Coordinates of C-alpha atoms in Angstrom, one line a residue:
M1039 CA -70.6 83.4 -57.3
V1040 CA -72.6 83.1 -60.5
N1041 CA -73.0 86.2 -62.5
H1042 CA -76.5 86.0 -63.9
K1043 CA -76.0 89.1 -66.2
N1044 CA -73.3 87.2 -68.0
F1045 CA -75.5 84.2 -68.3
K1046 CA -78.3 86.2 -69.9
A1047 CA -75.8 87.8 -72.3
S1048 CA -74.4 84.4 -73.3
L1049 CA -77.9 83.0 -73.7
F1050 CA -78.8 85.8 -76.1
I1051 CA -75.8 85.1 -78.2
L1052 CA -76.4 81.3 -78.4
Q1053 CA -80.1 81.3 -79.0
H1054 CA -81.3 81.5 -82.6
A1055 CA -82.7 84.7 -84.0
I1056 CA -86.4 85.2 -83.0
N1057 CA -88.7 85.1 -86.0
N1058 CA -92.3 86.0 -85.2
N1059 CA -93.3 86.6 -88.8
Y1060 CA -94.2 82.9 -89.4
K1061 CA -97.8 81.8 -89.9
K1062 CA -99.0 78.8 -88.0
E1063 CA -100.9 77.6 -91.0
D1064 CA -97.6 77.2 -92.9
L1065 CA -96.2 74.9 -90.2
L1066 CA -99.1 72.4 -90.2
N1067 CA -99.2 68.8 -91.5
R1068 CA -95.5 68.4 -92.3
T1069 CA -93.0 65.6 -91.9
L1070 CA -89.7 66.4 -90.1
R1071 CA -86.6 64.2 -90.0
L1072 CA -85.7 63.4 -86.4
V1073 CA -82.4 62.1 -85.1
I1074 CA -82.0 60.8 -81.6
P1075 CA -78.3 61.0 -80.7
K1076 CA -78.6 58.8 -77.7
I1077 CA -80.9 57.4 -75.0
E1078 CA -80.1 59.9 -72.2
P1079 CA -82.3 59.9 -69.1
P1080 CA -84.1 62.0 -68.0
Y1081 CA -84.2 63.8 -71.3
V1082 CA -84.7 60.8 -73.5
N1083 CA -85.7 57.6 -71.7
Y1084 CA -86.9 55.7 -74.7
V1085 CA -88.0 56.5 -78.3
N1086 CA -91.8 55.9 -78.6
F1087 CA -94.4 58.6 -79.0
S1088 CA -97.5 56.5 -78.2
N1089 CA -99.4 56.9 -74.9
S1090 CA -99.8 53.2 -74.6
E1091 CA -96.1 52.8 -74.2
V1092 CA -96.2 55.1 -71.2
V1093 CA -98.8 52.9 -69.6
R1094 CA -96.9 49.8 -70.4
R1095 CA -93.6 51.0 -69.0
G1096 CA -95.0 53.0 -66.1
Y1097 CA -92.9 56.1 -66.9
G1098 CA -92.7 58.8 -69.5
P1099 CA -90.3 58.9 -72.5
G1100 CA -88.4 61.9 -71.2
V1101 CA -88.5 65.7 -71.2
V1102 CA -87.4 66.1 -74.8
I1103 CA -89.7 63.5 -76.3
E1104 CA -92.6 65.0 -74.3
I1105 CA -91.8 68.4 -75.9
L1106 CA -91.6 66.9 -79.4
K1107 CA -94.9 65.1 -78.7
E1108 CA -96.6 68.4 -77.8
L1109 CA -95.1 70.1 -80.9
S1110 CA -96.5 67.3 -83.0
R1111 CA -99.9 67.5 -81.4
R1112 CA -100.3 71.2 -81.9
L1113 CA -99.1 71.3 -85.5
N1114 CA -100.1 67.8 -86.6
L1115 CA -96.5 66.9 -87.5
T1116 CA -95.1 63.5 -88.4
Y1117 CA -91.5 62.5 -87.5
E1118 CA -89.4 60.4 -89.8
M1119 CA -86.8 58.6 -87.6
I1120 CA -83.4 58.8 -89.2
P1121 CA -81.2 55.8 -88.1
Y1122 CA -78.2 56.9 -86.0
R1123 CA -76.0 54.6 -84.0
E1124 CA -72.8 56.6 -83.2
G1125 CA -74.2 57.7 -79.9
Q1126 CA -72.4 61.1 -80.0
W1127 CA -73.5 64.7 -80.4
G1128 CA -70.4 65.5 -82.5
S1129 CA -67.9 68.3 -82.6
L1130 CA -66.0 70.5 -85.0
E1131 CA -62.7 68.8 -85.9
N1132 CA -60.4 70.1 -88.7
G1133 CA -63.2 72.1 -90.2
N1134 CA -65.6 69.1 -90.4
W1135 CA -68.6 68.3 -88.1
S1136 CA -68.9 64.8 -86.8
G1137 CA -71.7 63.0 -85.0
A1138 CA -75.4 64.1 -84.9
F1139 CA -74.5 67.7 -85.5
G1140 CA -72.6 66.6 -88.6
M1141 CA -75.9 65.2 -89.9
M1142 CA -77.6 68.5 -89.2
Y1143 CA -74.7 70.4 -90.8
R1144 CA -75.1 68.3 -94.0
K1145 CA -78.9 68.9 -93.9
E1146 CA -79.7 65.3 -93.2
A1147 CA -81.8 66.0 -90.2
D1148 CA -84.4 68.7 -89.2
I1149 CA -84.3 68.0 -85.4
L1150 CA -81.9 66.5 -82.9
G1151 CA -84.0 64.9 -80.2
G1152 CA -82.1 65.4 -77.0
G1153 CA -80.8 67.9 -74.5
A1154 CA -78.0 69.6 -76.3
I1155 CA -75.6 72.0 -74.4
M1156 CA -75.8 75.5 -75.9
K1157 CA -72.4 76.3 -77.4
Y1158 CA -71.3 79.1 -79.8
D1159 CA -70.0 76.8 -82.5
R1160 CA -73.2 74.7 -82.4
S1161 CA -75.3 77.9 -82.7
L1162 CA -73.6 78.7 -86.0
I1163 CA -74.9 75.5 -87.8
A1164 CA -78.2 75.0 -85.9
D1165 CA -81.1 76.9 -84.3
L1166 CA -80.8 76.3 -80.6
T1167 CA -84.2 76.8 -79.0
F1168 CA -84.8 78.7 -75.8
P1169 CA -83.4 76.4 -73.1
F1170 CA -85.9 74.1 -71.5
Q1171 CA -83.6 73.4 -68.5
Y1172 CA -80.7 74.9 -66.6
A1173 CA -78.3 72.1 -65.7
P1174 CA -75.2 72.6 -63.5
T1175 CA -72.4 70.2 -64.1
A1176 CA -72.1 67.6 -61.3
M1177 CA -69.3 65.3 -60.3
L1178 CA -69.7 61.6 -59.8
I1179 CA -67.4 59.3 -57.9
R1180 CA -67.4 55.8 -56.7
S1181 CA -69.1 55.5 -53.4
P1182 CA -66.9 55.2 -50.3
E1183 CA -66.5 51.8 -48.7
K1184 CA -69.0 50.5 -46.1
F1185 CA -69.8 52.7 -43.2
S1186 CA -67.7 55.7 -44.5
D1187 CA -70.8 57.6 -45.5
N1188 CA -73.4 55.7 -43.5
T1189 CA -71.7 55.9 -40.0
W1190 CA -75.0 55.3 -38.2
L1191 CA -74.9 51.7 -39.4
I1192 CA -72.0 51.2 -37.0
V1193 CA -74.2 52.1 -34.1
T1194 CA -77.0 49.9 -35.1
A1195 CA -74.8 46.9 -36.1
P1196 CA -74.7 45.3 -32.6
F1197 CA -78.5 45.4 -32.4
T1198 CA -78.8 43.3 -35.5
W1199 CA -77.9 40.3 -33.5
E1200 CA -80.8 40.8 -31.1
F1201 CA -83.2 42.8 -33.2
S1202 CA -83.9 43.5 -36.9
M1203 CA -82.5 46.5 -38.5
I1204 CA -85.9 48.3 -38.4
Q1205 CA -86.3 47.6 -34.7
S1206 CA -82.8 48.8 -34.0
V1207 CA -83.4 52.1 -35.8
W1208 CA -86.8 52.5 -34.1
I1209 CA -85.1 52.0 -30.6
F1210 CA -82.5 54.7 -31.3
Y1211 CA -85.2 57.0 -32.7
S1212 CA -87.5 56.6 -29.6
V1213 CA -84.5 57.3 -27.3
T1214 CA -83.6 60.4 -29.2
L1215 CA -87.2 61.6 -28.6
Q1216 CA -86.9 60.6 -24.9
Q1217 CA -89.5 57.9 -25.3
R1218 CA -89.3 54.4 -23.9
G1219 CA -89.0 51.8 -26.6
P1220 CA -91.4 49.0 -27.1
V1221 CA -88.7 46.4 -26.4
Q1222 CA -85.6 46.5 -24.3
P1223 CA -82.3 44.7 -25.1
R1224 CA -81.2 41.8 -22.9
S1225 CA -77.5 41.5 -23.6
W1226 CA -75.0 43.7 -21.7
T1227 CA -73.4 45.0 -25.0
C1228 CA -76.7 46.4 -26.2
R1229 CA -77.6 47.8 -22.7
V1230 CA -74.3 49.7 -22.4
L1231 CA -74.6 51.0 -25.9
L1232 CA -78.2 52.1 -25.3
S1233 CA -77.2 53.8 -22.0
L1234 CA -74.6 55.7 -23.8
W1235 CA -77.1 56.7 -26.4
W1236 CA -79.5 57.9 -23.6
M1237 CA -76.8 60.1 -22.1
G1238 CA -75.9 61.4 -25.5
S1239 CA -79.5 62.3 -26.4
L1240 CA -80.1 64.0 -23.0
T1241 CA -76.9 66.0 -23.5
L1242 CA -78.0 66.9 -27.0
W1243 CA -81.5 68.0 -25.9
G1244 CA -80.0 70.1 -23.0
T1245 CA -77.3 71.9 -25.0
F1246 CA -78.9 72.3 -28.4
T1247 CA -78.5 76.1 -28.5
G1248 CA -77.9 78.6 -31.2
A1249 CA -74.1 78.0 -31.1
L1250 CA -74.6 74.2 -31.4
I1251 CA -77.0 74.7 -34.4
A1252 CA -74.4 76.8 -36.1
L1253 CA -71.8 74.1 -35.5
F1254 CA -74.1 71.4 -36.8
A1255 CA -75.0 73.4 -39.9
I1256 CA -71.4 73.1 -41.3
N1257 CA -71.1 70.2 -43.7
K1258 CA -68.2 68.1 -42.5
T1259 CA -68.5 65.4 -45.1
T1260 CA -65.1 64.5 -46.3
M1261 CA -65.1 63.0 -49.8
P1262 CA -62.6 60.3 -50.5
F1263 CA -60.6 62.0 -53.3
Y1264 CA -59.9 65.0 -51.0
K1265 CA -57.4 62.8 -49.2
W1266 CA -55.7 61.7 -52.4
P1267 CA -52.5 63.4 -53.6
L1268 CA -53.1 65.9 -56.4
A1269 CA -51.0 63.9 -58.8
D1270 CA -53.1 60.8 -58.2
C1271 CA -56.5 62.5 -58.8
Y1272 CA -57.8 62.7 -62.3
G1273 CA -61.0 63.9 -64.0
R1274 CA -62.7 62.9 -67.2
N1275 CA -65.4 64.8 -68.9
Y1276 CA -68.0 62.8 -70.8
H1277 CA -70.3 65.8 -71.0
D1278 CA -70.1 66.4 -74.7
K1279 CA -69.7 62.8 -76.1
N1280 CA -72.5 61.5 -73.9
E1281 CA -70.5 58.3 -73.3
Y1282 CA -72.0 58.0 -69.8
D1283 CA -72.1 54.3 -69.8
K1284 CA -68.4 54.0 -70.4
G1285 CA -67.6 56.8 -68.0
V1286 CA -69.6 55.2 -65.2
E1287 CA -67.9 51.8 -65.7
Y1288 CA -64.6 53.5 -65.7
I1289 CA -65.0 55.2 -62.4
L1290 CA -66.4 52.1 -60.8
T1291 CA -63.1 50.3 -61.7
N1292 CA -60.8 53.3 -61.1
A1293 CA -61.4 54.9 -57.7
N1294 CA -59.1 57.9 -58.3
Y1295 CA -61.3 59.3 -61.1
V1296 CA -64.2 61.8 -61.1
L1297 CA -66.9 61.8 -63.8
F1298 CA -68.3 65.2 -64.9
G1299 CA -71.8 65.4 -66.4
P1300 CA -75.2 67.1 -66.3
E1301 CA -76.5 67.1 -62.7
D1302 CA -79.8 65.4 -63.6
T1303 CA -78.0 62.6 -65.5
I1304 CA -75.6 62.2 -62.5
K1305 CA -78.6 61.9 -60.2
Y1306 CA -80.1 59.3 -62.4
W1307 CA -76.9 57.1 -62.2
V1308 CA -76.7 57.6 -58.4
A1309 CA -80.3 56.4 -58.0
A1310 CA -79.7 53.5 -60.3
D1311 CA -76.5 52.2 -58.7
C1312 CA -75.7 52.4 -55.0
R1313 CA -72.0 52.1 -55.7
L1314 CA -72.0 55.7 -57.0
K1315 CA -72.1 59.0 -55.1
K1316 CA -72.7 62.5 -56.3
I1317 CA -70.7 65.4 -54.9
N1318 CA -73.1 68.0 -53.5
E1319 CA -71.8 71.1 -55.1
G1320 CA -72.7 71.8 -58.7
I1321 CA -70.2 73.6 -61.0
L1322 CA -70.0 74.9 -64.6
P1323 CA -73.7 75.8 -65.2
T1324 CA -75.0 75.1 -68.6
Y1325 CA -78.2 75.5 -70.6
L1326 CA -79.9 72.6 -72.5
S1327 CA -81.9 73.2 -75.6
I1328 CA -83.3 71.2 -78.6
P1329 CA -81.4 71.8 -81.9
F1330 CA -83.4 72.5 -85.0
A1331 CA -82.0 73.0 -88.5
K1332 CA -80.5 76.4 -89.2
N1333 CA -83.1 79.0 -90.1
S1334 CA -85.9 76.5 -89.3
E1335 CA -89.5 77.7 -89.3
Y1336 CA -90.1 75.6 -86.3
S1337 CA -87.4 76.8 -83.9
T1338 CA -89.2 80.0 -82.7
Y1339 CA -92.5 78.1 -82.3
A1340 CA -90.8 75.4 -80.3
S1341 CA -89.2 78.0 -78.1
N1342 CA -92.6 79.5 -77.3
L1343 CA -94.2 76.2 -76.2

Protein backbone atom coordinates (compact mmCIF):
# COMPACT_ATOMS: atom_id res chain seq x y z
CA MET A 1 0.00 0.00 0.00
CA VAL A 2 1.28 3.46 -0.90
CA ASN A 3 2.09 5.74 2.03
CA HIS A 4 1.00 9.19 0.84
CA LYS A 5 2.52 10.91 3.87
CA ASN A 6 5.96 9.66 2.89
CA PHE A 7 5.31 10.82 -0.69
CA LYS A 8 4.52 14.33 0.48
CA ALA A 9 7.61 14.42 2.67
CA SER A 10 9.80 13.22 -0.20
CA LEU A 11 8.23 15.78 -2.53
CA PHE A 12 8.97 18.58 -0.07
CA ILE A 13 12.65 17.57 0.06
CA LEU A 14 13.08 17.27 -3.71
CA GLN A 15 11.25 20.39 -4.81
CA HIS A 16 13.19 23.65 -5.01
CA ALA A 17 12.88 26.29 -2.33
CA ILE A 18 9.80 28.46 -2.83
CA ASN A 19 10.66 32.07 -3.59
CA ASN A 20 7.68 34.40 -3.78
CA ASN A 21 9.73 37.58 -3.54
CA TYR A 22 10.29 37.87 -7.27
CA LYS A 23 8.66 40.57 -9.38
CA LYS A 24 6.97 39.52 -12.56
CA GLU A 25 8.34 42.58 -14.31
CA ASP A 26 11.86 41.29 -13.75
CA LEU A 27 11.05 38.03 -15.56
CA LEU A 28 9.71 39.57 -18.75
CA ASN A 29 11.34 39.71 -22.19
CA ARG A 30 14.30 37.41 -21.63
CA THR A 31 15.99 34.66 -23.60
CA LEU A 32 16.46 31.29 -21.88
CA ARG A 33 18.70 28.47 -23.06
CA LEU A 34 16.65 25.34 -23.62
CA VAL A 35 17.95 21.77 -23.95
CA ILE A 36 15.66 18.95 -25.07
CA PRO A 37 17.21 15.72 -23.74
CA LYS A 38 15.14 13.48 -25.99
CA ILE A 39 11.87 13.16 -27.90
CA GLU A 40 9.82 11.33 -25.29
CA PRO A 41 6.06 11.04 -25.91
CA PRO A 42 3.72 12.04 -24.41
CA TYR A 43 5.87 14.68 -22.66
CA VAL A 44 7.82 15.80 -25.75
CA ASN A 45 6.31 14.64 -29.04
CA TYR A 46 8.28 17.03 -31.23
CA VAL A 47 10.14 20.33 -30.81
CA ASN A 48 8.20 23.12 -32.46
CA PHE A 49 6.48 25.96 -30.64
CA SER A 50 4.30 27.22 -33.51
CA ASN A 51 0.56 26.63 -33.58
CA SER A 52 0.70 25.96 -37.32
CA GLU A 53 2.77 22.85 -36.63
CA VAL A 54 0.00 21.51 -34.40
CA VAL A 55 -2.50 21.98 -37.23
CA ARG A 56 -0.15 20.35 -39.74
CA ARG A 57 0.59 17.30 -37.60
CA GLY A 58 -2.83 16.94 -36.06
CA TYR A 59 -1.56 16.54 -32.49
CA GLY A 60 0.18 18.67 -29.90
CA PRO A 61 3.91 18.89 -29.14
CA GLY A 62 3.57 17.26 -25.72
CA VAL A 63 2.83 18.20 -22.12
CA VAL A 64 6.22 19.78 -21.37
CA ILE A 65 6.35 21.82 -24.58
CA GLU A 66 2.83 23.08 -23.89
CA ILE A 67 3.92 24.22 -20.41
CA LEU A 68 6.95 25.98 -21.86
CA LYS A 69 4.77 27.61 -24.52
CA GLU A 70 2.44 28.95 -21.83
CA LEU A 71 5.41 30.21 -19.83
CA SER A 72 6.74 31.98 -22.91
CA ARG A 73 3.33 33.48 -23.68
CA ARG A 74 2.85 34.92 -20.18
CA LEU A 75 6.36 36.33 -19.81
CA ASN A 76 7.15 37.03 -23.47
CA LEU A 77 10.18 34.74 -23.33
CA THR A 78 12.37 33.53 -26.17
CA TYR A 79 14.02 30.12 -26.11
CA GLU A 80 17.48 29.54 -27.51
CA MET A 81 17.72 25.89 -28.54
CA ILE A 82 21.02 24.35 -27.42
CA PRO A 83 22.04 21.40 -29.63
CA TYR A 84 22.13 18.13 -27.73
CA ARG A 85 22.32 14.66 -29.32
CA GLU A 86 23.34 12.31 -26.52
CA GLY A 87 19.71 11.42 -25.75
CA GLN A 88 20.35 10.93 -22.03
CA TRP A 89 19.32 12.80 -18.90
CA GLY A 90 22.64 12.01 -17.30
CA SER A 91 23.78 10.85 -13.88
CA LEU A 92 26.43 11.49 -11.26
CA GLU A 93 29.45 9.28 -11.92
CA ASN A 94 32.77 9.61 -10.10
CA GLY A 95 31.86 13.10 -8.95
CA ASN A 96 31.00 14.34 -12.46
CA TRP A 97 27.60 14.88 -14.04
CA SER A 98 27.00 13.53 -17.54
CA GLY A 99 24.23 14.06 -20.07
CA ALA A 100 21.71 16.89 -20.01
CA PHE A 101 22.05 17.42 -16.27
CA GLY A 102 25.78 17.77 -16.84
CA MET A 103 25.08 20.73 -19.11
CA MET A 104 22.91 22.30 -16.44
CA TYR A 105 25.56 21.64 -13.80
CA ARG A 106 28.12 23.42 -16.01
CA LYS A 107 25.62 26.30 -16.44
CA GLU A 108 25.27 25.66 -20.16
CA ALA A 109 21.46 25.48 -20.00
CA ASP A 110 18.64 27.27 -18.19
CA ILE A 111 15.87 24.69 -18.76
CA LEU A 112 15.78 20.97 -19.54
CA GLY A 113 12.67 20.44 -21.65
CA GLY A 114 11.30 17.08 -20.57
CA GLY A 115 9.66 15.11 -17.81
CA ALA A 116 12.51 14.53 -15.36
CA ILE A 117 12.13 12.12 -12.47
CA MET A 118 12.53 13.93 -9.17
CA LYS A 119 15.63 12.63 -7.38
CA TYR A 120 17.63 13.96 -4.48
CA ASP A 121 20.95 14.23 -6.33
CA ARG A 122 19.26 16.10 -9.18
CA SER A 123 17.66 18.54 -6.73
CA LEU A 124 21.13 19.53 -5.54
CA ILE A 125 22.18 20.93 -8.93
CA ALA A 126 18.83 22.04 -10.38
CA ASP A 127 15.51 23.55 -9.36
CA LEU A 128 12.89 20.86 -9.86
CA THR A 129 9.49 22.46 -10.33
CA PHE A 130 6.34 21.27 -8.65
CA PRO A 131 5.55 17.95 -10.39
CA PHE A 132 3.20 18.26 -13.33
CA GLN A 133 2.44 14.56 -13.30
CA TYR A 134 2.46 11.55 -11.03
CA ALA A 135 3.74 8.58 -13.01
CA PRO A 136 3.84 5.01 -11.71
CA THR A 137 6.49 2.77 -13.20
CA ALA A 138 4.98 0.17 -15.53
CA MET A 139 6.30 -3.07 -16.98
CA LEU A 140 6.35 -3.81 -20.70
CA ILE A 141 6.65 -7.29 -22.18
CA ARG A 142 6.42 -8.83 -25.58
CA SER A 143 2.81 -9.71 -26.30
CA PRO A 144 1.93 -13.41 -25.95
CA GLU A 145 1.48 -15.52 -29.04
CA LYS A 146 -1.76 -15.60 -31.03
CA PHE A 147 -4.94 -16.42 -29.06
CA SER A 148 -3.14 -16.43 -25.70
CA ASP A 149 -4.61 -13.09 -24.66
CA ASN A 150 -7.45 -12.90 -27.22
CA THR A 151 -9.11 -16.25 -26.55
CA TRP A 152 -12.42 -15.12 -28.04
CA LEU A 153 -10.81 -15.26 -31.47
CA ILE A 154 -10.72 -19.07 -31.17
CA VAL A 155 -14.50 -19.10 -30.82
CA THR A 156 -15.10 -16.88 -33.83
CA ALA A 157 -12.46 -18.53 -36.03
CA PRO A 158 -14.80 -21.22 -37.53
CA PHE A 159 -17.29 -18.51 -38.50
CA THR A 160 -14.73 -16.72 -40.62
CA TRP A 161 -15.19 -19.39 -43.28
CA GLU A 162 -18.89 -18.61 -43.60
CA PHE A 163 -19.13 -15.04 -42.31
CA SER A 164 -16.87 -12.05 -41.92
CA MET A 165 -15.24 -11.34 -38.58
CA ILE A 166 -17.71 -8.51 -37.85
CA GLN A 167 -20.70 -10.75 -38.63
CA SER A 168 -19.28 -13.51 -36.43
CA VAL A 169 -18.86 -11.19 -33.48
CA TRP A 170 -22.34 -9.76 -34.06
CA ILE A 171 -23.91 -13.26 -34.04
CA PHE A 172 -22.27 -14.16 -30.72
CA TYR A 173 -23.25 -10.78 -29.27
CA SER A 174 -26.91 -11.20 -30.28
CA VAL A 175 -27.00 -14.71 -28.78
CA THR A 176 -25.54 -13.41 -25.53
CA LEU A 177 -28.41 -10.90 -25.37
CA GLN A 178 -30.85 -13.75 -26.23
CA GLN A 179 -31.74 -12.20 -29.56
CA ARG A 180 -32.05 -13.98 -32.87
CA GLY A 181 -29.28 -13.05 -35.26
CA PRO A 182 -29.92 -11.54 -38.70
CA VAL A 183 -28.37 -14.56 -40.42
CA GLN A 184 -28.06 -18.20 -39.43
CA PRO A 185 -25.14 -20.55 -40.19
CA ARG A 186 -25.61 -23.38 -42.65
CA SER A 187 -22.71 -25.71 -41.87
CA TRP A 188 -23.02 -28.27 -39.05
CA THR A 189 -19.81 -27.08 -37.44
CA CYS A 190 -21.12 -23.57 -37.01
CA ARG A 191 -24.57 -24.79 -35.93
CA VAL A 192 -23.14 -27.01 -33.17
CA LEU A 193 -20.86 -24.22 -31.98
CA LEU A 194 -23.73 -21.75 -31.98
CA SER A 195 -25.96 -24.20 -30.06
CA LEU A 196 -23.31 -24.60 -27.42
CA TRP A 197 -23.04 -20.84 -27.20
CA TRP A 198 -26.84 -20.59 -26.77
CA MET A 199 -26.75 -23.09 -23.90
CA GLY A 200 -23.83 -21.32 -22.34
CA SER A 201 -25.49 -17.90 -22.57
CA LEU A 202 -28.74 -19.25 -21.07
CA THR A 203 -26.80 -20.78 -18.21
CA LEU A 204 -24.93 -17.53 -17.75
CA TRP A 205 -28.10 -15.47 -17.57
CA GLY A 206 -29.74 -17.97 -15.18
CA THR A 207 -26.85 -18.24 -12.71
CA PHE A 208 -25.36 -14.78 -12.79
CA THR A 209 -25.71 -14.22 -9.04
CA GLY A 210 -23.63 -12.38 -6.47
CA ALA A 211 -21.31 -15.35 -5.99
CA LEU A 212 -20.73 -15.58 -9.73
CA ILE A 213 -20.02 -11.85 -9.96
CA ALA A 214 -17.42 -12.16 -7.22
CA LEU A 215 -15.88 -15.08 -9.08
CA PHE A 216 -15.71 -13.17 -12.37
CA ALA A 217 -14.27 -10.08 -10.67
CA ILE A 218 -11.00 -11.92 -10.02
CA ASN A 219 -8.40 -11.24 -12.66
CA LYS A 220 -7.17 -14.63 -13.83
CA THR A 221 -4.94 -13.33 -16.59
CA THR A 222 -1.68 -15.23 -16.54
CA MET A 223 1.26 -13.32 -17.92
CA PRO A 224 3.81 -15.35 -19.87
CA PHE A 225 6.82 -14.62 -17.68
CA TYR A 226 5.00 -15.93 -14.58
CA LYS A 227 5.56 -19.39 -16.02
CA TRP A 228 9.27 -18.90 -16.55
CA PRO A 229 11.84 -20.13 -14.03
CA LEU A 230 13.16 -17.33 -11.86
CA ALA A 231 16.67 -17.84 -13.20
CA ASP A 232 15.42 -17.27 -16.76
CA CYS A 233 13.49 -14.06 -16.06
CA TYR A 234 15.37 -10.77 -16.23
CA GLY A 235 14.55 -7.11 -16.02
CA ARG A 236 16.15 -4.03 -17.51
CA ASN A 237 15.46 -0.50 -16.39
CA TYR A 238 15.69 2.16 -19.12
CA HIS A 239 13.82 4.63 -16.91
CA ASP A 240 16.75 6.98 -16.28
CA LYS A 241 18.66 6.80 -19.56
CA ASN A 242 15.51 7.19 -21.67
CA GLU A 243 16.79 4.66 -24.18
CA TYR A 244 13.27 3.42 -24.77
CA ASP A 245 13.84 2.66 -28.43
CA LYS A 246 16.67 0.28 -27.60
CA GLY A 247 14.72 -1.20 -24.70
CA VAL A 248 11.64 -1.92 -26.81
CA GLU A 249 13.70 -3.51 -29.57
CA TYR A 250 15.48 -5.62 -26.98
CA ILE A 251 12.34 -7.11 -25.44
CA LEU A 252 10.85 -7.74 -28.89
CA THR A 253 13.79 -10.00 -29.68
CA ASN A 254 14.22 -11.40 -26.14
CA ALA A 255 10.97 -12.80 -24.77
CA ASN A 256 12.32 -13.43 -21.27
CA TYR A 257 12.91 -9.75 -20.48
CA VAL A 258 10.75 -7.04 -18.93
CA LEU A 259 11.14 -3.33 -19.67
CA PHE A 260 10.50 -0.85 -16.84
CA GLY A 261 9.50 2.73 -17.64
CA PRO A 262 7.00 5.54 -16.94
CA GLU A 263 3.44 4.25 -17.31
CA ASP A 264 2.41 6.86 -19.88
CA THR A 265 5.43 6.09 -22.04
CA ILE A 266 4.72 2.37 -21.79
CA LYS A 267 1.10 3.00 -22.83
CA TYR A 268 2.36 4.94 -25.84
CA TRP A 269 4.49 2.00 -26.99
CA VAL A 270 1.64 -0.48 -26.46
CA ALA A 271 -0.67 1.68 -28.59
CA ALA A 272 2.00 2.06 -31.28
CA ASP A 273 3.01 -1.62 -31.54
CA CYS A 274 0.56 -4.52 -31.19
CA ARG A 275 3.45 -6.88 -30.42
CA LEU A 276 3.82 -5.29 -26.98
CA LYS A 277 1.76 -5.69 -23.83
CA LYS A 278 1.63 -3.71 -20.60
CA ILE A 279 1.30 -5.46 -17.28
CA ASN A 280 -1.72 -4.03 -15.47
CA GLU A 281 -0.25 -3.23 -12.07
CA GLY A 282 1.90 -0.10 -11.68
CA ILE A 283 4.88 -0.07 -9.32
CA LEU A 284 7.51 2.35 -8.00
CA PRO A 285 5.52 5.62 -8.19
CA THR A 286 7.51 8.67 -9.25
CA TYR A 287 6.96 12.39 -9.79
CA LEU A 288 7.84 14.19 -13.02
CA SER A 289 8.98 17.82 -13.10
CA ILE A 290 10.76 20.30 -15.37
CA PRO A 291 14.36 21.11 -14.27
CA PHE A 292 15.42 24.76 -14.18
CA ALA A 293 18.88 26.09 -13.40
CA LYS A 294 19.74 26.16 -9.71
CA ASN A 295 18.29 29.23 -7.94
CA SER A 296 16.48 30.23 -11.13
CA GLU A 297 14.07 33.14 -10.92
CA TYR A 298 11.64 31.20 -13.11
CA SER A 299 11.33 27.93 -11.19
CA THR A 300 8.76 29.22 -8.69
CA TYR A 301 6.75 30.98 -11.38
CA ALA A 302 6.71 27.82 -13.52
CA SER A 303 5.57 25.80 -10.48
CA ASN A 304 2.59 28.11 -10.06
CA LEU A 305 1.34 27.88 -13.65
